[in-house]
mmCIF file of C-alpha atoms in Angstrom:
data_model
loop_
_atom_site.group_PDB
_atom_site.id
_atom_site.type_symbol
_atom_site.label_atom_id
_atom_site.label_comp_id
_atom_site.label_asym_id
_atom_site.label_seq_id
_atom_site.Cartn_x
_atom_site.Cartn_y
_atom_site.Cartn_z
ATOM 1 C CA UNK A 1 -70.200 2.419 -22.899
ATOM 2 C CA UNK A 2 -69.521 -1.316 -22.887
ATOM 3 C CA UNK A 3 -66.078 -2.820 -23.467
ATOM 4 C CA UNK A 4 -65.513 -6.522 -24.081
ATOM 5 C CA UNK A 5 -61.982 -7.905 -24.046
ATOM 6 C CA UNK A 6 -61.751 -11.031 -26.195
ATOM 7 C CA UNK A 7 -58.967 -13.603 -25.854
ATOM 8 C CA UNK A 8 -58.522 -16.325 -28.522
ATOM 9 C CA UNK A 9 -57.176 -19.490 -26.865
ATOM 10 C CA UNK A 10 -55.748 -22.781 -28.062
ATOM 11 C CA UNK A 11 -54.300 -24.926 -25.248
ATOM 12 C CA UNK A 12 -53.533 -21.904 -23.060
ATOM 13 C CA UNK A 13 -54.224 -23.425 -19.620
ATOM 14 C CA UNK A 14 -50.702 -22.621 -18.392
ATOM 15 C CA UNK A 15 -50.715 -18.927 -19.333
ATOM 16 C CA UNK A 16 -54.363 -17.856 -19.444
ATOM 17 C CA UNK A 17 -54.712 -17.092 -15.717
ATOM 18 C CA UNK A 18 -51.641 -14.841 -15.831
ATOM 19 C CA UNK A 19 -53.062 -12.943 -18.798
ATOM 20 C CA UNK A 20 -56.457 -12.587 -17.101
ATOM 21 C CA UNK A 21 -54.903 -11.372 -13.843
ATOM 22 C CA UNK A 22 -53.179 -8.541 -15.714
ATOM 23 C CA UNK A 23 -56.349 -7.196 -17.352
ATOM 24 C CA UNK A 24 -57.770 -3.905 -16.006
ATOM 25 C CA UNK A 25 -60.824 -4.022 -13.752
ATOM 26 C CA UNK A 26 -62.094 -0.582 -14.747
ATOM 27 C CA UNK A 27 -61.300 2.164 -17.256
ATOM 28 C CA UNK A 28 -62.369 5.798 -17.213
ATOM 29 C CA UNK A 29 -65.182 6.292 -19.708
ATOM 30 C CA UNK A 30 -66.162 2.610 -19.691
ATOM 31 C CA UNK A 31 -69.356 1.726 -17.803
ATOM 32 C CA UNK A 32 -69.236 -2.045 -18.324
ATOM 33 C CA UNK A 33 -66.142 -4.217 -18.789
ATOM 34 C CA UNK A 34 -66.523 -7.897 -19.652
ATOM 35 C CA UNK A 35 -64.174 -10.657 -20.793
ATOM 36 C CA UNK A 36 -64.826 -13.214 -23.515
ATOM 37 C CA UNK A 37 -62.639 -16.268 -24.133
ATOM 38 C CA UNK A 38 -62.657 -18.040 -27.510
ATOM 39 C CA UNK A 39 -61.778 -21.685 -26.965
ATOM 40 C CA UNK A 40 -60.432 -22.794 -30.345
ATOM 41 C CA UNK A 41 -60.707 -26.543 -29.814
ATOM 42 C CA UNK A 42 -58.332 -26.707 -26.841
ATOM 43 C CA UNK A 43 -57.422 -30.167 -25.565
ATOM 44 C CA UNK A 44 -56.184 -29.008 -22.170
ATOM 45 C CA UNK A 45 -57.912 -27.279 -19.236
ATOM 46 C CA UNK A 46 -58.246 -23.872 -20.909
ATOM 47 C CA UNK A 47 -62.024 -23.710 -20.445
ATOM 48 C CA UNK A 48 -61.786 -24.833 -16.828
ATOM 49 C CA UNK A 49 -59.209 -22.131 -16.078
ATOM 50 C CA UNK A 50 -61.433 -19.508 -17.702
ATOM 51 C CA UNK A 51 -64.490 -20.605 -15.719
ATOM 52 C CA UNK A 52 -62.622 -20.784 -12.423
ATOM 53 C CA UNK A 53 -61.237 -17.298 -12.986
ATOM 54 C CA UNK A 54 -64.759 -16.029 -13.673
ATOM 55 C CA UNK A 55 -64.715 -14.808 -17.277
ATOM 56 C CA UNK A 56 -68.085 -13.513 -18.403
ATOM 57 C CA UNK A 57 -68.426 -15.383 -21.691
ATOM 58 C CA UNK A 58 -66.898 -18.421 -23.423
ATOM 59 C CA UNK A 59 -67.220 -19.291 -27.106
ATOM 60 C CA UNK A 60 -66.080 -22.853 -27.858
ATOM 61 C CA UNK A 61 -65.170 -24.774 -31.005
ATOM 62 C CA UNK A 62 -65.120 -28.570 -30.863
ATOM 63 C CA UNK A 63 -61.973 -28.635 -32.987
ATOM 64 C CA UNK A 64 -59.248 -26.144 -33.824
ATOM 65 C CA UNK A 65 -60.266 -23.766 -36.629
ATOM 66 C CA UNK A 66 -57.344 -21.354 -36.588
ATOM 67 C CA UNK A 67 -56.660 -17.865 -35.294
ATOM 68 C CA UNK A 68 -58.560 -16.010 -38.020
ATOM 69 C CA UNK A 69 -61.819 -17.913 -37.514
ATOM 70 C CA UNK A 70 -61.497 -17.719 -33.748
ATOM 71 C CA UNK A 71 -60.990 -13.960 -33.942
ATOM 72 C CA UNK A 72 -64.084 -13.457 -36.116
ATOM 73 C CA UNK A 73 -66.187 -15.737 -33.899
ATOM 74 C CA UNK A 74 -65.201 -13.555 -30.953
ATOM 75 C CA UNK A 75 -66.038 -10.354 -32.832
ATOM 76 C CA UNK A 76 -69.454 -11.730 -33.773
ATOM 77 C CA UNK A 77 -70.163 -12.807 -30.179
ATOM 78 C CA UNK A 78 -69.057 -9.432 -28.770
ATOM 79 C CA UNK A 79 -71.346 -7.592 -31.174
ATOM 80 C CA UNK A 80 -74.310 -9.751 -30.176
ATOM 81 C CA UNK A 81 -73.467 -9.076 -26.513
ATOM 82 C CA UNK A 82 -73.781 -5.341 -27.126
ATOM 83 C CA UNK A 83 -70.136 -4.295 -27.089
ATOM 84 C CA UNK A 84 -69.436 -0.674 -27.996
ATOM 85 C CA UNK A 85 -65.671 -1.342 -28.058
ATOM 86 C CA UNK A 86 -63.908 -4.672 -28.578
ATOM 87 C CA UNK A 87 -60.313 -5.258 -27.541
ATOM 88 C CA UNK A 88 -58.397 -8.292 -28.765
ATOM 89 C CA UNK A 89 -55.427 -9.563 -26.765
ATOM 90 C CA UNK A 90 -53.405 -12.776 -26.518
ATOM 91 C CA UNK A 91 -53.704 -15.533 -23.927
ATOM 92 C CA UNK A 92 -49.912 -15.832 -23.560
ATOM 93 C CA UNK A 93 -49.734 -12.478 -21.724
ATOM 94 C CA UNK A 94 -47.547 -11.005 -24.460
ATOM 95 C CA UNK A 95 -49.158 -7.574 -24.114
ATOM 96 C CA UNK A 96 -49.344 -5.376 -21.024
ATOM 97 C CA UNK A 97 -52.948 -5.395 -19.813
ATOM 98 C CA UNK A 98 -52.712 -1.879 -18.365
ATOM 99 C CA UNK A 99 -52.190 -0.537 -21.894
ATOM 100 C CA UNK A 100 -55.753 -1.466 -22.856
ATOM 101 C CA UNK A 101 -56.729 2.005 -21.644
ATOM 102 C CA UNK A 102 -54.308 3.454 -24.234
ATOM 103 C CA UNK A 103 -55.957 1.361 -26.936
ATOM 104 C CA UNK A 104 -59.518 2.428 -26.220
ATOM 105 C CA UNK A 105 -58.793 6.107 -25.561
ATOM 106 C CA UNK A 106 -58.738 7.223 -29.265
ATOM 107 C CA UNK A 107 -62.071 5.431 -29.771
ATOM 108 C CA UNK A 108 -63.591 7.027 -26.681
ATOM 109 C CA UNK A 109 -62.347 10.418 -27.914
ATOM 110 C CA UNK A 110 -63.914 9.660 -31.342
ATOM 111 C CA UNK A 111 -60.554 10.039 -33.101
ATOM 112 C CA UNK A 112 -60.350 6.515 -34.536
ATOM 113 C CA UNK A 113 -62.381 3.352 -35.096
ATOM 114 C CA UNK A 114 -59.430 0.946 -35.071
ATOM 115 C CA UNK A 115 -56.424 1.252 -32.767
ATOM 116 C CA UNK A 116 -53.419 -1.068 -33.046
ATOM 117 C CA UNK A 117 -50.797 -1.473 -30.347
ATOM 118 C CA UNK A 118 -47.263 -0.741 -31.514
ATOM 119 C CA UNK A 119 -44.820 -3.060 -29.770
ATOM 120 C CA UNK A 120 -41.231 -1.988 -28.988
ATOM 121 C CA UNK A 121 -39.894 -4.588 -31.433
ATOM 122 C CA UNK A 122 -36.259 -3.465 -31.348
ATOM 123 C CA UNK A 123 -36.235 -3.493 -27.533
ATOM 124 C CA UNK A 124 -37.965 -6.878 -27.148
ATOM 125 C CA UNK A 125 -35.262 -9.224 -25.839
ATOM 126 C CA UNK A 126 -36.854 -12.544 -26.819
ATOM 127 C CA UNK A 127 -37.149 -11.452 -30.481
ATOM 128 C CA UNK A 128 -34.178 -12.635 -32.548
ATOM 129 C CA UNK A 129 -32.496 -10.231 -34.983
ATOM 130 C CA UNK A 130 -34.009 -12.161 -37.868
ATOM 131 C CA UNK A 131 -37.498 -11.932 -36.373
ATOM 132 C CA UNK A 132 -37.118 -8.198 -35.744
ATOM 133 C CA UNK A 133 -36.023 -7.664 -39.341
ATOM 134 C CA UNK A 134 -38.949 -9.589 -40.800
ATOM 135 C CA UNK A 135 -41.411 -7.901 -38.439
ATOM 136 C CA UNK A 136 -40.276 -4.510 -39.756
ATOM 137 C CA UNK A 137 -40.211 -5.754 -43.356
ATOM 138 C CA UNK A 138 -43.687 -7.258 -43.095
ATOM 139 C CA UNK A 139 -45.103 -4.089 -41.560
ATOM 140 C CA UNK A 140 -43.577 -2.011 -44.372
ATOM 141 C CA UNK A 141 -45.109 -4.280 -47.021
ATOM 142 C CA UNK A 142 -48.536 -4.002 -45.338
ATOM 143 C CA UNK A 143 -48.215 -0.203 -45.148
ATOM 144 C CA UNK A 144 -47.578 -0.089 -48.893
ATOM 145 C CA UNK A 145 -50.356 -2.596 -49.629
ATOM 146 C CA UNK A 146 -52.917 -0.856 -47.416
ATOM 147 C CA UNK A 147 -51.919 2.782 -48.002
ATOM 148 C CA UNK A 148 -51.683 3.303 -44.223
ATOM 149 C CA UNK A 149 -48.946 4.226 -41.759
ATOM 150 C CA UNK A 150 -49.423 1.453 -39.176
ATOM 151 C CA UNK A 151 -45.903 0.650 -37.856
ATOM 152 C CA UNK A 152 -46.635 -2.799 -36.349
ATOM 153 C CA UNK A 153 -48.991 -4.682 -38.650
ATOM 154 C CA UNK A 154 -48.637 -8.187 -37.066
ATOM 155 C CA UNK A 155 -49.636 -6.893 -33.621
ATOM 156 C CA UNK A 156 -52.727 -8.683 -32.321
ATOM 157 C CA UNK A 157 -53.249 -6.145 -29.525
ATOM 158 C CA UNK A 158 -55.937 -3.916 -30.982
ATOM 159 C CA UNK A 159 -59.265 -2.225 -30.322
ATOM 160 C CA UNK A 160 -62.306 -1.836 -32.569
ATOM 161 C CA UNK A 161 -65.306 0.426 -32.288
ATOM 162 C CA UNK A 162 -68.667 -1.247 -32.865
ATOM 163 C CA UNK A 163 -68.932 0.440 -36.276
ATOM 164 C CA UNK A 164 -65.530 -0.909 -37.361
ATOM 165 C CA UNK A 165 -66.303 -4.375 -35.982
ATOM 166 C CA UNK A 166 -69.574 -4.510 -37.930
ATOM 167 C CA UNK A 167 -67.600 -4.030 -41.152
ATOM 168 C CA UNK A 168 -64.868 -6.588 -40.416
ATOM 169 C CA UNK A 169 -64.582 -9.446 -42.863
ATOM 170 C CA UNK A 170 -61.730 -11.994 -42.781
ATOM 171 C CA UNK A 171 -61.603 -14.655 -45.497
ATOM 172 C CA UNK A 172 -58.194 -16.295 -44.931
ATOM 173 C CA UNK A 173 -57.733 -19.094 -42.377
ATOM 174 C CA UNK A 174 -54.288 -18.084 -41.098
ATOM 175 C CA UNK A 175 -54.301 -14.695 -39.386
ATOM 176 C CA UNK A 176 -56.604 -11.698 -39.173
ATOM 177 C CA UNK A 177 -53.881 -9.118 -38.443
ATOM 178 C CA UNK A 178 -52.682 -8.339 -41.961
ATOM 179 C CA UNK A 179 -55.921 -8.693 -43.903
ATOM 180 C CA UNK A 180 -57.951 -6.472 -41.576
ATOM 181 C CA UNK A 181 -55.413 -3.629 -41.915
ATOM 182 C CA UNK A 182 -55.444 -3.850 -45.709
ATOM 183 C CA UNK A 183 -59.252 -3.980 -45.678
ATOM 184 C CA UNK A 184 -59.532 -0.992 -43.338
ATOM 185 C CA UNK A 185 -56.952 0.982 -45.305
ATOM 186 C CA UNK A 186 -58.734 0.661 -48.644
ATOM 187 C CA UNK A 187 -62.142 1.199 -46.994
ATOM 188 C CA UNK A 188 -60.741 4.394 -45.458
ATOM 189 C CA UNK A 189 -61.609 3.411 -41.919
ATOM 190 C CA UNK A 190 -60.180 5.811 -39.317
ATOM 191 C CA UNK A 191 -57.211 3.878 -37.938
ATOM 192 C CA UNK A 192 -54.282 4.751 -35.700
ATOM 193 C CA UNK A 193 -51.661 3.119 -33.480
ATOM 194 C CA UNK A 194 -50.415 3.727 -29.954
ATOM 195 C CA UNK A 195 -47.141 2.586 -28.335
ATOM 196 C CA UNK A 196 -47.659 -0.296 -25.912
ATOM 197 C CA UNK A 197 -45.495 -2.441 -23.649
ATOM 198 C CA UNK A 198 -44.872 -6.175 -23.792
ATOM 199 C CA UNK A 199 -44.268 -8.737 -21.064
ATOM 200 C CA UNK A 200 -41.520 -11.370 -20.851
ATOM 201 C CA UNK A 201 -42.153 -14.414 -23.027
ATOM 202 C CA UNK A 202 -44.064 -17.228 -21.307
ATOM 203 C CA UNK A 203 -44.020 -19.586 -24.304
ATOM 204 C CA UNK A 204 -42.740 -19.541 -27.909
ATOM 205 C CA UNK A 205 -45.028 -18.020 -30.528
ATOM 206 C CA UNK A 206 -47.129 -20.627 -32.328
ATOM 207 C CA UNK A 207 -47.898 -18.369 -35.277
ATOM 208 C CA UNK A 208 -44.205 -17.555 -35.759
ATOM 209 C CA UNK A 209 -42.895 -21.085 -35.177
ATOM 210 C CA UNK A 210 -41.118 -21.416 -38.537
ATOM 211 C CA UNK A 211 -39.763 -18.248 -40.164
ATOM 212 C CA UNK A 212 -40.055 -19.640 -43.682
ATOM 213 C CA UNK A 213 -43.591 -20.910 -43.147
ATOM 214 C CA UNK A 214 -44.695 -17.647 -41.547
ATOM 215 C CA UNK A 215 -43.268 -15.575 -44.415
ATOM 216 C CA UNK A 216 -44.823 -17.821 -47.043
ATOM 217 C CA UNK A 217 -48.296 -17.773 -45.516
ATOM 218 C CA UNK A 218 -48.175 -14.057 -44.664
ATOM 219 C CA UNK A 219 -47.102 -13.211 -48.218
ATOM 220 C CA UNK A 220 -50.032 -15.235 -49.493
ATOM 221 C CA UNK A 221 -52.442 -13.352 -47.222
ATOM 222 C CA UNK A 222 -51.074 -9.961 -48.340
ATOM 223 C CA UNK A 223 -51.153 -10.795 -52.060
ATOM 224 C CA UNK A 224 -54.643 -12.231 -51.839
ATOM 225 C CA UNK A 225 -55.908 -9.226 -49.882
ATOM 226 C CA UNK A 226 -54.470 -6.729 -52.371
ATOM 227 C CA UNK A 227 -55.897 -8.736 -55.277
ATOM 228 C CA UNK A 228 -59.271 -8.738 -53.520
ATOM 229 C CA UNK A 229 -59.480 -5.054 -52.637
ATOM 230 C CA UNK A 230 -57.529 -3.492 -55.543
ATOM 231 C CA UNK A 231 -57.685 -6.085 -58.326
ATOM 232 C CA UNK A 232 -57.274 -3.706 -61.277
ATOM 233 C CA UNK A 233 -54.093 -2.263 -59.791
ATOM 234 C CA UNK A 234 -52.780 -5.716 -58.814
ATOM 235 C CA UNK A 235 -53.332 -7.408 -62.187
ATOM 236 C CA UNK A 236 -52.592 -4.184 -64.085
ATOM 237 C CA UNK A 237 -49.082 -3.925 -62.623
ATOM 238 C CA UNK A 238 -48.328 -7.558 -63.487
ATOM 239 C CA UNK A 239 -49.730 -7.042 -66.987
ATOM 240 C CA UNK A 240 -47.654 -3.900 -67.476
ATOM 241 C CA UNK A 241 -44.474 -5.802 -66.611
ATOM 242 C CA UNK A 242 -45.147 -8.466 -69.247
ATOM 243 C CA UNK A 243 -46.307 -5.891 -71.787
ATOM 244 C CA UNK A 244 -43.217 -3.727 -71.224
ATOM 245 C CA UNK A 245 -40.890 -6.730 -71.652
ATOM 246 C CA UNK A 246 -42.665 -7.650 -74.873
ATOM 247 C CA UNK A 247 -42.470 -4.078 -76.100
ATOM 248 C CA UNK A 248 -38.735 -3.927 -75.387
ATOM 249 C CA UNK A 249 -38.178 -7.143 -77.318
ATOM 250 C CA UNK A 250 -40.239 -5.754 -80.197
ATOM 251 C CA UNK A 251 -38.208 -2.537 -80.276
ATOM 252 C CA UNK A 252 -34.990 -4.590 -80.134
ATOM 253 C CA UNK A 253 -36.187 -6.769 -83.037
ATOM 254 C CA UNK A 254 -36.958 -3.711 -85.159
ATOM 255 C CA UNK A 255 -33.637 -2.032 -84.313
ATOM 256 C CA UNK A 256 -31.578 -5.145 -85.061
ATOM 257 C CA UNK A 257 -33.460 -5.812 -88.282
ATOM 258 C CA UNK A 258 -33.004 -2.232 -89.491
ATOM 259 C CA UNK A 259 -29.294 -2.251 -88.683
ATOM 260 C CA UNK A 260 -28.739 -5.576 -90.451
ATOM 261 C CA UNK A 261 -30.981 -4.739 -93.376
ATOM 262 C CA UNK A 262 -32.814 -8.067 -93.055
ATOM 263 C CA UNK A 263 -36.107 -8.974 -91.402
ATOM 264 C CA UNK A 264 -35.598 -12.718 -91.618
ATOM 265 C CA UNK A 265 -33.467 -13.201 -88.484
ATOM 266 C CA UNK A 266 -34.237 -13.202 -84.774
ATOM 267 C CA UNK A 267 -37.650 -14.807 -85.274
ATOM 268 C CA UNK A 268 -37.485 -16.288 -81.746
ATOM 269 C CA UNK A 269 -37.386 -12.769 -80.297
ATOM 270 C CA UNK A 270 -40.431 -11.797 -82.338
ATOM 271 C CA UNK A 271 -42.363 -14.861 -81.152
ATOM 272 C CA UNK A 272 -41.429 -14.173 -77.519
ATOM 273 C CA UNK A 273 -42.389 -10.513 -78.010
ATOM 274 C CA UNK A 274 -45.833 -11.489 -79.243
ATOM 275 C CA UNK A 275 -46.329 -13.974 -76.379
ATOM 276 C CA UNK A 276 -45.349 -11.411 -73.708
ATOM 277 C CA UNK A 277 -47.632 -8.765 -75.232
ATOM 278 C CA UNK A 278 -50.567 -11.198 -75.239
ATOM 279 C CA UNK A 279 -49.880 -12.246 -71.641
ATOM 280 C CA UNK A 280 -49.794 -8.577 -70.601
ATOM 281 C CA UNK A 281 -53.136 -7.905 -72.298
ATOM 282 C CA UNK A 282 -54.663 -11.014 -70.706
ATOM 283 C CA UNK A 283 -53.590 -9.863 -67.239
ATOM 284 C CA UNK A 284 -55.153 -6.458 -67.874
ATOM 285 C CA UNK A 285 -58.407 -8.088 -69.014
ATOM 286 C CA UNK A 286 -58.332 -10.301 -65.906
ATOM 287 C CA UNK A 287 -57.879 -7.138 -63.816
ATOM 288 C CA UNK A 288 -60.945 -5.504 -65.397
ATOM 289 C CA UNK A 289 -63.030 -8.626 -64.761
ATOM 290 C CA UNK A 290 -61.767 -8.907 -61.175
ATOM 291 C CA UNK A 291 -62.535 -5.216 -60.611
ATOM 292 C CA UNK A 292 -66.138 -5.787 -61.682
ATOM 293 C CA UNK A 293 -66.332 -8.770 -59.300
ATOM 294 C CA UNK A 294 -64.809 -6.566 -56.585
ATOM 295 C CA UNK A 295 -67.668 -4.089 -57.025
ATOM 296 C CA UNK A 296 -70.113 -6.938 -56.399
ATOM 297 C CA UNK A 297 -68.136 -7.922 -53.296
ATOM 298 C CA UNK A 298 -68.462 -4.362 -51.981
ATOM 299 C CA UNK A 299 -72.222 -4.588 -52.416
ATOM 300 C CA UNK A 300 -72.254 -7.932 -50.555
ATOM 301 C CA UNK A 301 -70.126 -6.447 -47.759
ATOM 302 C CA UNK A 302 -72.619 -3.600 -47.433
ATOM 303 C CA UNK A 303 -75.479 -6.124 -47.221
ATOM 304 C CA UNK A 304 -73.499 -8.104 -44.618
ATOM 305 C CA UNK A 305 -72.927 -4.903 -42.616
ATOM 306 C CA UNK A 306 -76.645 -4.070 -42.646
ATOM 307 C CA UNK A 307 -77.639 -7.609 -41.636
ATOM 308 C CA UNK A 308 -75.120 -7.607 -38.791
ATOM 309 C CA UNK A 309 -76.353 -4.229 -37.644
ATOM 310 C CA UNK A 310 -79.958 -5.425 -37.616
ATOM 311 C CA UNK A 311 -78.999 -8.597 -35.702
ATOM 312 C CA UNK A 312 -76.723 -6.933 -33.154
ATOM 313 C CA UNK A 313 -78.200 -3.453 -32.846
ATOM 314 C CA UNK A 314 -81.792 -3.994 -33.989
ATOM 315 C CA UNK A 315 -83.491 -1.817 -31.397
ATOM 316 C CA UNK A 316 -81.103 1.104 -31.927
ATOM 317 C CA UNK A 317 -81.425 0.816 -35.726
ATOM 318 C CA UNK A 318 -85.196 0.965 -35.603
ATOM 319 C CA UNK A 319 -85.181 3.884 -33.204
#
């Protein structure tokens, strides 16, 4: 059983060594343990620190491509290196390295394919009250959107089995954390969470730098993911809202006209009623079309999974 711990890095020379020092050297049930660093276009000495420490593998981008692309590049490299389990952690030493054993245990016991570390958000001193509130709110929204019960959706401390990693597909450029949960939830991938510990803050979060910007971009990721994986439900709900408003206006127009004995008044309400009804129908039609496209995407994802499996596990597949 081979475990590879991947660490996405962007200008992490000051904190990377600390994070590496805290990683476990061996875990019961794991025969091989390797470390892979993803250098996402760092301008400092991140790569030099990684090499001096002795990491096993380094994947480098010439310019910064963002956390989501760095994460997927690491997943792809780990699969090609023969990883049976992949653990993702941060280079700022946010997560307790000793808890990696907690992450991989449900996978080793064949109880889950994805395990996400649940941080003690309310007990984390360097989280402001506002940040704690929005962390809980965001996780609740993702639970509803993904039909899962993961309590800490933004957590980047997570483990994937090889089977789950082969099926990963991230299309947004911002963060992988939310989209992968929604994807796994609707694909019915076995997923669970375990409580983990966090370390004192070494530097401010770069992903959470501006609350407004983080909320805006995260909301976009969630909406796009839901529209991608459940388009008929997404567009159908919006269409129903418009259709219901139009229907209410139509009922009001009829009631007012009957009570007044004249059908010549309130024409504006009738026009607005017709417009809302048409918009509702158009959204429903868009949902049907998007659902058909979604079926094609599922077929493409299955093809992608098979190609990845042939590339990364060719000998095992043929045997």
